Tab-separated table of C-alpha atoms in Angstrom:
chain	number	residue	atom	x	y	z
A	1	MET	CA	60.160	247.995	77.233
A	2	TRP	CA	59.740	244.320	78.085
A	3	TRP	CA	57.191	243.653	75.320
A	4	ARG	CA	59.784	244.563	72.675
A	5	SER	CA	62.123	241.796	73.774
A	6	ALA	CA	62.625	238.613	71.805
A	7	SER	CA	60.940	236.598	74.541
A	8	PHE	CA	57.626	238.348	73.955
A	9	ILE	CA	56.148	236.550	70.966
A	10	LEU	CA	52.401	236.516	70.509
A	11	ASP	CA	50.646	234.183	68.126
A	12	ASN	CA	47.954	235.983	66.120
A	13	SER	CA	45.639	233.016	66.373
A	14	ARG	CA	44.862	232.694	70.037
A	15	ASN	CA	42.628	229.677	70.376
A	16	PRO	CA	42.009	228.601	73.951
A	17	VAL	CA	42.984	225.024	74.540
A	18	ASN	CA	41.328	222.905	77.149
A	19	ASP	CA	42.471	219.327	77.008
A	20	ASP	CA	41.904	218.616	80.684
A	21	VAL	CA	40.234	215.318	81.286
A	22	PRO	CA	38.057	215.419	84.404
A	23	PRO	CA	39.107	212.872	86.991
A	24	ASN	CA	36.631	210.251	88.134
A	25	SER	CA	35.095	211.041	91.489
A	26	ILE	CA	34.523	208.675	94.352
A	27	THR	CA	30.814	208.980	95.137
A	28	ILE	CA	28.540	207.018	97.418
A	29	SER	CA	28.426	204.230	94.846
A	30	PRO	CA	31.842	204.575	93.243
A	31	PRO	CA	32.785	203.277	89.803
A	32	PRO	CA	35.957	201.222	89.419
A	33	LEU	CA	39.105	203.320	89.255
A	34	THR	CA	41.563	203.168	86.419
A	35	ASP	CA	45.301	203.755	86.679
A	36	SER	CA	44.885	207.342	85.490
A	37	THR	CA	42.246	208.181	88.103
A	38	ALA	CA	43.483	206.189	91.053
A	39	ALA	CA	45.774	209.009	92.153
A	40	ALA	CA	42.923	211.467	92.509
A	41	ALA	CA	40.554	209.094	94.307
A	42	PRO	CA	41.354	209.781	97.980
A	43	LEU	CA	41.401	213.487	97.349
A	44	GLN	CA	37.728	213.598	96.397
A	45	ASN	CA	36.360	211.653	99.350
A	46	PRO	CA	36.296	213.675	102.593
A	47	ASN	CA	36.207	210.518	104.714
A	48	PHE	CA	38.925	208.646	102.882
A	49	ASN	CA	41.719	208.668	105.460
A	50	ARG	CA	40.563	209.467	108.925
A	51	ASN	CA	44.114	209.289	110.275
A	52	MET	CA	45.207	212.265	108.214
A	53	SER	CA	44.177	215.745	109.374
A	54	MET	CA	43.153	217.017	105.959
A	55	SER	CA	39.897	218.831	105.278
A	56	ALA	CA	37.606	218.099	102.362
A	57	TYR	CA	38.219	221.664	101.188
A	58	TYR	CA	41.869	220.950	100.527
A	59	GLN	CA	41.201	217.480	99.125
A	60	THR	CA	38.869	219.033	96.551
A	61	ARG	CA	41.449	221.662	95.560
A	62	ALA	CA	44.140	219.039	95.166
A	63	ALA	CA	41.888	216.754	93.127
A	64	HIS	CA	40.833	219.505	90.744
A	65	HIS	CA	44.373	220.773	90.279
A	66	GLY	CA	45.786	217.308	89.738
A	67	VAL	CA	48.728	217.614	92.135
A	68	VAL	CA	49.630	214.312	93.773
A	69	THR	CA	52.440	213.553	96.221
A	70	SER	CA	54.024	210.181	96.785
A	71	ASP	CA	52.065	209.739	100.044
A	72	TRP	CA	48.782	210.506	98.342
A	73	LEU	CA	49.622	208.112	95.527
A	74	ALA	CA	50.170	205.279	97.991
A	75	GLN	CA	46.872	206.043	99.677
A	76	ALA	CA	45.134	206.166	96.318
A	77	GLN	CA	46.416	202.719	95.375
A	78	GLU	CA	45.000	201.325	98.629
A	79	ALA	CA	41.685	203.054	97.935
A	80	ALA	CA	41.575	201.692	94.398
A	81	ALA	CA	42.029	198.145	95.641
A	82	ALA	CA	39.347	198.548	98.299
A	83	THR	CA	36.943	200.222	95.890
A	84	GLY	CA	37.398	197.588	93.207
A	85	ALA	CA	36.512	194.847	95.686
A	86	VAL	CA	33.288	196.582	96.735
A	87	ASP	CA	31.901	197.727	93.393
A	88	GLY	CA	32.925	196.461	89.990
A	89	GLN	CA	30.320	198.146	87.841
A	90	ASP	CA	30.098	201.709	86.495
A	91	ASP	CA	27.051	203.743	87.461
A	92	GLY	CA	26.294	204.395	83.792
A	93	ARG	CA	25.095	207.941	84.282
A	94	GLU	CA	25.618	210.530	81.599
A	95	GLY	CA	25.036	214.240	81.254
A	96	GLY	CA	21.615	215.704	81.954
A	97	GLY	CA	19.953	214.701	85.177
A	98	GLY	CA	19.669	210.946	84.782
A	99	THR	CA	20.438	208.611	87.613
A	100	GLY	CA	20.921	205.424	85.584
A	101	GLY	CA	17.743	203.813	86.982
A	102	ARG	CA	18.892	204.130	90.602
A	103	ALA	CA	17.163	206.030	93.394
A	104	PHE	CA	17.967	209.724	93.267
A	105	GLY	CA	20.504	210.994	95.810
A	106	VAL	CA	21.613	214.608	96.096
A	107	ILE	CA	25.219	213.683	96.957
A	108	ASP	CA	25.391	211.354	93.944
A	109	GLU	CA	24.035	214.107	91.722
A	110	PHE	CA	26.455	216.613	93.234
A	111	ASN	CA	29.435	214.331	92.628
A	112	ARG	CA	28.303	213.739	89.052
A	113	TRP	CA	28.366	217.477	88.354
A	114	ARG	CA	31.714	217.855	90.130
A	115	LYS	CA	33.347	215.624	87.520
A	116	GLN	CA	33.255	218.579	85.121
A	117	PRO	CA	36.639	220.290	85.626
A	118	ASP	CA	35.425	223.778	84.707
A	119	LEU	CA	32.400	223.691	87.002
A	120	ALA	CA	32.796	225.287	90.423
A	121	GLU	CA	31.823	223.262	93.464
A	122	ALA	CA	29.081	225.738	94.403
A	123	VAL	CA	27.560	225.550	90.919
A	124	ALA	CA	27.598	221.743	91.119
A	125	ALA	CA	25.642	222.037	94.369
A	126	ILE	CA	23.164	224.429	92.750
A	127	ARG	CA	22.636	221.996	89.867
A	128	ALA	CA	22.143	219.129	92.312
A	129	LEU	CA	19.564	221.080	94.323
A	130	ALA	CA	17.710	221.941	91.118
A	131	ALA	CA	17.571	218.219	90.353
A	132	VAL	CA	16.094	217.588	93.818
A	133	ILE	CA	13.047	219.656	92.864
A	134	GLY	CA	12.605	217.835	89.566
A	135	ASN	CA	12.877	214.394	91.210
A	136	SER	CA	10.785	215.228	94.259
A	137	GLU	CA	7.654	213.178	94.975
A	138	ALA	CA	6.294	215.736	97.450
A	139	ASN	CA	2.596	216.576	97.238
A	140	THR	CA	2.637	219.939	98.994
A	141	MET	CA	4.866	223.001	98.981
A	142	MET	CA	5.701	222.446	102.637
A	143	GLU	CA	6.903	218.897	101.941
A	144	LEU	CA	8.961	220.110	98.973
A	145	GLU	CA	10.613	222.897	100.959
A	146	ILE	CA	11.436	220.481	103.782
A	147	GLU	CA	12.955	218.033	101.282
A	148	LEU	CA	14.947	220.833	99.671
A	149	LYS	CA	16.184	222.045	103.053
A	150	LYS	CA	17.348	218.526	103.975
A	151	ALA	CA	19.192	218.217	100.660
A	152	SER	CA	20.860	221.602	101.211
A	153	ASP	CA	21.939	220.606	104.716
A	154	SER	CA	23.351	217.327	103.368
A	155	LEU	CA	25.470	219.182	100.820
A	156	LYS	CA	26.733	221.691	103.370
A	157	SER	CA	27.652	218.929	105.817
A	158	TRP	CA	29.479	217.071	103.018
A	159	ASP	CA	32.242	219.667	103.406
A	160	THR	CA	31.776	222.077	106.291
A	161	THR	CA	35.014	223.912	105.445
A	162	SER	CA	33.919	224.988	101.944
A	163	ILE	CA	32.683	228.569	102.136
A	164	SER	CA	31.470	228.737	98.534
A	165	LEU	CA	29.527	225.479	98.900
A	166	THR	CA	27.660	226.749	101.963
A	167	ALA	CA	27.039	230.170	100.437
A	168	GLY	CA	25.843	228.655	97.150
A	169	CYS	CA	23.328	226.418	98.936
A	170	ASP	CA	22.055	229.278	101.103
A	171	LEU	CA	21.646	231.625	98.142
A	172	PHE	CA	19.869	228.930	96.150
A	173	MET	CA	17.381	228.385	98.958
A	174	ARG	CA	16.742	232.121	99.307
A	175	TYR	CA	16.336	232.644	95.568
A	176	VAL	CA	14.172	229.633	94.754
A	177	THR	CA	11.863	229.577	97.773
A	178	ARG	CA	10.811	233.203	97.350
A	179	THR	CA	7.929	231.803	95.301
A	180	SER	CA	4.850	231.359	97.473
A	181	ALA	CA	2.382	228.526	96.950
A	182	LEU	CA	-0.414	231.044	97.460
A	183	GLU	CA	0.452	232.649	94.107
A	184	TYR	CA	-0.789	229.574	92.205
A	185	GLU	CA	-4.000	227.604	92.071
A	186	ASP	CA	-2.386	224.194	92.411
A	187	PHE	CA	0.806	222.561	93.659
A	188	ASN	CA	2.025	221.495	90.196
A	189	SER	CA	2.024	225.100	89.007
A	190	ALA	CA	3.998	226.172	92.060
A	191	LYS	CA	6.456	223.301	91.589
A	192	SER	CA	6.939	224.204	87.919
A	193	ARG	CA	7.725	227.750	88.985
A	194	LEU	CA	10.283	226.485	91.488
A	195	ILE	CA	11.961	224.369	88.795
A	196	GLU	CA	12.025	227.366	86.472
A	197	ARG	CA	13.630	229.572	89.114
A	198	ALA	CA	16.128	226.842	90.015
A	199	GLU	CA	17.219	226.426	86.399
A	200	LYS	CA	17.476	230.194	85.986
A	201	PHE	CA	19.666	230.480	89.080
A	202	GLY	CA	21.886	227.702	87.732
A	203	GLU	CA	22.259	229.488	84.396
A	204	ILE	CA	23.086	232.772	86.109
A	205	SER	CA	25.757	231.044	88.188
A	206	CYS	CA	27.312	229.380	85.134
A	207	LYS	CA	27.506	232.700	83.269
A	208	ALA	CA	29.045	234.563	86.215
A	209	ARG	CA	32.623	233.812	85.237
A	210	ARG	CA	32.168	235.192	81.741
A	211	ILE	CA	30.500	238.372	83.025
A	212	ILE	CA	33.386	239.010	85.408
A	213	ALA	CA	35.913	238.523	82.611
A	214	MET	CA	34.167	241.148	80.478
A	215	LEU	CA	33.888	243.666	83.329
A	216	SER	CA	37.591	243.471	84.123
A	217	GLN	CA	38.915	244.137	80.633
A	218	ASP	CA	39.024	247.929	80.993
A	219	PHE	CA	41.483	247.550	83.866
A	220	ILE	CA	44.017	245.484	81.911
A	221	PHE	CA	46.114	247.720	79.659
A	222	ASP	CA	48.788	247.023	77.072
A	223	GLY	CA	52.243	246.549	78.542
A	224	CYS	CA	51.044	245.762	82.068
A	225	THR	CA	52.424	243.097	84.370
A	226	ILE	CA	49.924	241.105	86.438
A	227	LEU	CA	50.735	239.069	89.543
A	228	VAL	CA	48.450	236.112	90.260
A	229	HIS	CA	48.465	233.640	93.145
A	230	GLY	CA	47.637	229.953	92.806
A	231	PHE	CA	44.983	228.716	90.387
A	232	SER	CA	41.601	230.403	90.008
A	233	ARG	CA	39.175	229.539	87.221
A	234	VAL	CA	37.712	233.022	87.147
A	235	VAL	CA	41.139	234.705	87.069
A	236	LEU	CA	42.122	232.382	84.224
A	237	GLU	CA	38.964	233.429	82.373
A	238	VAL	CA	39.870	237.101	82.890
A	239	LEU	CA	43.361	236.600	81.469
A	240	LYS	CA	42.117	234.369	78.656
A	241	THR	CA	39.618	237.027	77.573
A	242	ALA	CA	42.333	239.686	77.637
A	243	ALA	CA	44.548	237.498	75.446
A	244	GLN	CA	41.686	236.902	73.006
A	245	ASN	CA	41.200	240.680	72.847
A	246	LYS	CA	44.813	240.987	71.631
A	247	LYS	CA	46.009	242.809	74.714
A	248	LEU	CA	49.741	242.746	75.363
A	249	PHE	CA	50.549	241.837	78.943
A	250	ARG	CA	52.642	239.427	80.953
A	251	VAL	CA	51.864	237.447	84.078
A	252	PHE	CA	53.848	236.539	87.174
A	253	CYS	CA	52.549	233.301	88.722
A	254	THR	CA	53.439	232.326	92.251
A	255	GLU	CA	54.207	228.656	92.688
A	256	GLY	CA	51.402	228.312	95.231
A	257	ARG	CA	52.990	225.889	97.667
A	258	PRO	CA	52.295	223.304	98.880
A	259	ASP	CA	49.844	222.175	96.183
A	260	ARG	CA	51.695	224.162	93.478
A	261	THR	CA	48.512	225.293	91.744
A	262	GLY	CA	50.455	228.153	90.182
A	263	LEU	CA	52.142	225.580	87.952
A	264	ARG	CA	48.804	224.674	86.430
A	265	LEU	CA	47.884	228.309	85.802
A	266	SER	CA	51.258	228.991	84.165
A	267	ASN	CA	50.735	225.979	81.899
A	268	GLU	CA	47.274	227.233	80.865
A	269	LEU	CA	48.652	230.696	80.113
A	270	ALA	CA	51.519	229.223	78.091
A	271	LYS	CA	48.941	227.493	75.875
A	272	LEU	CA	47.512	230.954	75.153
A	273	ASP	CA	50.981	232.312	74.284
A	274	VAL	CA	50.808	234.744	77.192
A	275	PRO	CA	54.296	235.631	78.518
A	276	VAL	CA	54.445	234.123	81.985
A	277	LYS	CA	57.104	233.905	84.686
A	278	LEU	CA	56.898	231.423	87.564
A	279	LEU	CA	57.925	232.714	90.996
A	280	ILE	CA	58.618	230.995	94.270
A	281	ASP	CA	56.170	232.270	96.881
A	282	SER	CA	58.856	234.048	98.875
A	283	ALA	CA	59.846	236.173	95.842
A	284	VAL	CA	56.657	238.283	95.859
A	285	ALA	CA	58.191	241.336	97.537
A	286	TYR	CA	61.325	240.988	95.387
A	287	THR	CA	59.314	241.266	92.148
A	288	MET	CA	56.537	243.634	93.267
A	289	GLU	CA	58.326	246.668	91.790
A	290	GLU	CA	57.771	245.208	88.318
A	291	VAL	CA	54.090	244.505	88.949
A	292	ASP	CA	51.300	246.861	87.852
A	293	MET	CA	48.409	245.025	89.514
A	294	VAL	CA	47.537	241.902	91.492
A	295	PHE	CA	44.652	239.619	90.463
A	296	VAL	CA	43.403	236.933	92.844
A	297	GLY	CA	40.337	234.765	93.165
A	298	ALA	CA	38.450	234.046	96.389
A	299	ASP	CA	37.066	231.040	98.198
A	300	GLY	CA	34.650	233.376	99.935
A	301	VAL	CA	33.752	237.069	100.140
A	302	VAL	CA	32.715	238.021	103.667
A	303	GLU	CA	30.477	240.767	105.043
A	304	SER	CA	33.340	243.144	105.815
A	305	GLY	CA	34.356	243.210	102.149
A	306	GLY	CA	37.428	241.098	102.821
A	307	ILE	CA	38.129	237.736	101.255
A	308	ILE	CA	39.102	234.254	102.374
A	309	ASN	CA	41.427	232.649	99.871
A	310	MET	CA	44.408	230.391	99.387
A	311	MET	CA	47.178	230.734	101.957
A	312	GLY	CA	49.552	233.536	100.970
A	313	THR	CA	46.929	235.937	99.597
A	314	TYR	CA	47.084	238.089	102.729
A	315	GLN	CA	50.838	238.612	102.601
A	316	ILE	CA	50.697	239.423	98.876
A	317	ALA	CA	48.020	242.038	99.554
A	318	LEU	CA	50.137	243.513	102.357
A	319	VAL	CA	53.176	243.864	100.100
A	320	ALA	CA	51.101	245.296	97.242
A	321	HIS	CA	49.410	247.804	99.554
A	322	SER	CA	52.732	248.997	100.961
A	323	MET	CA	53.978	249.630	97.403
A	324	ASN	CA	50.740	251.245	96.157
A	325	LYS	CA	49.844	248.437	93.771
A	326	PRO	CA	46.121	247.752	93.193
A	327	VAL	CA	44.775	244.397	94.360
A	328	TYR	CA	41.805	243.177	92.325
A	329	VAL	CA	39.589	240.264	93.360
A	330	ALA	CA	37.565	238.223	90.866
A	331	ALA	CA	34.743	236.345	92.607
A	332	GLU	CA	31.294	235.104	91.662
A	333	SER	CA	28.324	236.316	93.722
A	334	TYR	CA	27.553	232.791	94.928
A	335	LYS	CA	30.743	233.068	97.011
A	336	PHE	CA	29.302	235.940	99.063
A	337	ALA	CA	29.004	234.471	102.547
A	338	ARG	CA	27.387	235.648	105.751
A	339	LEU	CA	30.633	235.556	107.696
A	340	TYR	CA	32.505	238.246	109.586
A	341	PRO	CA	35.942	236.973	110.619
A	342	LEU	CA	37.763	239.197	113.090
A	343	ASP	CA	41.221	237.693	112.587
A	344	GLN	CA	43.068	234.835	110.924
A	345	LYS	CA	41.926	232.264	113.501
A	346	ASP	CA	38.275	233.277	113.381
A	347	MET	CA	37.441	230.859	110.548
A	348	SER	CA	36.596	227.198	110.140
A	349	PRO	CA	39.946	225.448	109.714
A	350	ALA	CA	40.776	224.009	106.312
A	351	LEU	CA	43.750	221.723	106.778
A	352	ARG	CA	46.279	220.437	104.285
A	353	PRO	CA	49.146	217.954	104.283
A	354	ILE	CA	52.606	219.456	103.875
A	355	ASP	CA	55.389	217.585	102.085
A	356	PHE	CA	58.769	219.183	102.774
A	357	GLY	CA	60.659	216.433	100.982
A	358	VAL	CA	62.610	215.529	104.118
A	359	PRO	CA	61.573	213.883	107.404
A	360	ILE	CA	60.230	216.339	109.990
A	361	PRO	CA	60.933	215.570	113.676
A	362	SER	CA	57.814	214.791	115.676
A	363	LYS	CA	58.573	217.664	118.054
A	364	VAL	CA	58.337	220.208	115.221
A	365	GLU	CA	54.882	221.717	114.787
A	366	VAL	CA	53.753	222.293	111.186
A	367	GLU	CA	51.189	224.913	110.159
A	368	THR	CA	48.560	223.090	108.096
A	369	SER	CA	45.997	225.826	107.386
A	370	ALA	CA	45.075	226.028	103.711
A	371	ARG	CA	43.752	229.585	103.530
A	372	ASP	CA	43.939	233.022	105.129
A	373	TYR	CA	41.763	236.106	105.532
A	374	THR	CA	42.589	239.357	103.729
A	375	PRO	CA	40.944	242.422	105.336
A	376	PRO	CA	39.119	244.882	103.039
A	377	GLN	CA	41.552	247.761	103.530
A	378	TYR	CA	44.128	245.890	101.457
A	379	LEU	CA	41.792	245.288	98.504
A	380	THR	CA	41.097	247.794	95.731
A	381	LEU	CA	38.119	246.438	93.777
A	382	LEU	CA	36.055	243.274	93.509
A	383	PHE	CA	34.940	242.140	90.062
A	384	THR	CA	31.701	240.187	90.417
A	385	ASP	CA	28.752	239.253	88.240
A	386	LEU	CA	26.851	241.923	90.209
A	387	GLY	CA	29.237	244.591	88.942
A	388	VAL	CA	32.538	246.171	89.950
A	389	LEU	CA	32.365	246.760	93.696
A	390	THR	CA	34.469	248.469	96.307
A	391	PRO	CA	34.950	246.417	99.485
A	392	SER	CA	32.685	248.793	101.420
A	393	VAL	CA	29.719	247.986	99.141
A	394	VAL	CA	29.878	244.223	99.716
A	395	SER	CA	27.748	244.334	102.868
A	396	ASP	CA	24.964	246.139	100.978
A	397	GLU	CA	25.058	243.542	98.196
A	398	LEU	CA	24.925	240.734	100.751
A	399	ILE	CA	21.790	242.240	102.262
A	400	GLN	CA	20.185	242.349	98.814
A	401	LEU	CA	21.211	238.778	98.029
A	402	TYR	CA	19.874	237.280	101.239
A	403	LEU	CA	16.675	239.336	101.548
């Protein structure tokens, strides 16, 4: 068997390593950029280059995964020069909820939370909305709810292509505003209850990844081979937990073109001494015979039980289904969205730049979509913080979440 080969060497002391340094974000009042962060600057500002057809969704993915092309680097250097001329002082904000003496802004707070590399965009939005309640100067519940609704709409309009961001804001509003002002004698008591519920929702969202990792462990067995696609924080947590539990397995990582996020995941797994093989995306069918299961993340889980995820997920699920390989999805409940796409084009477009390494004639059309839709019939199970679900149960869970 493969695990008896000389290439399969497991270190007994598996200590997860996380040396990633979060890149500086460009916010409404941006701090000066250093050489190490200049490359990521244009990728975190949805309005950076209006001449390039690239959605904020893909800019965020690229910034978090630290993949920079030569074109992006040139744009970043221009942005760094322009930013340095406008603002030469750091905002001085640190962890917690402080705003460094400046007026509170939900987008500023959101961008501050997004600087944490392990924090999902939706969770950053949830934290920012919780801070809105704490910093609100409203005197009635109606005023507070209106202010909270405006903040939620601002976050959703910041990136209209992000499914998890929209779903996270909607779920936060449903969860927090269930409290009625009539339950309390005064406004301050009602506001305190709202803050308590907001903080609780934030804690639940932060713990979701760990819960999913624990639920999935019974499905990973010694000697198995797992195929993963691109980079997913929750999938990484699943595999990291399995490695810490001394399970013997190996992983096939697709390259994840064009942003090559699979390279980052393979590097993280190598730090854990997990045997990993890097594949080009077109080699999925070639290697599927060796695979025991497929694990993918999701940008959004829709009402049908299908998922919207990084481009290439659909074709991997098709190949796996044709060869009777289970396809498992790891997704937090704040990614459950009230969407029902009928086909691949029935989604908000999330565009990406493509670098082929050679000039492309202007008459050649290039597909720039960043994600695809995988129908539920090609998925086996969904691991969520709500439990292990079949795709057919997702609609019931969505009803419960949004009631």
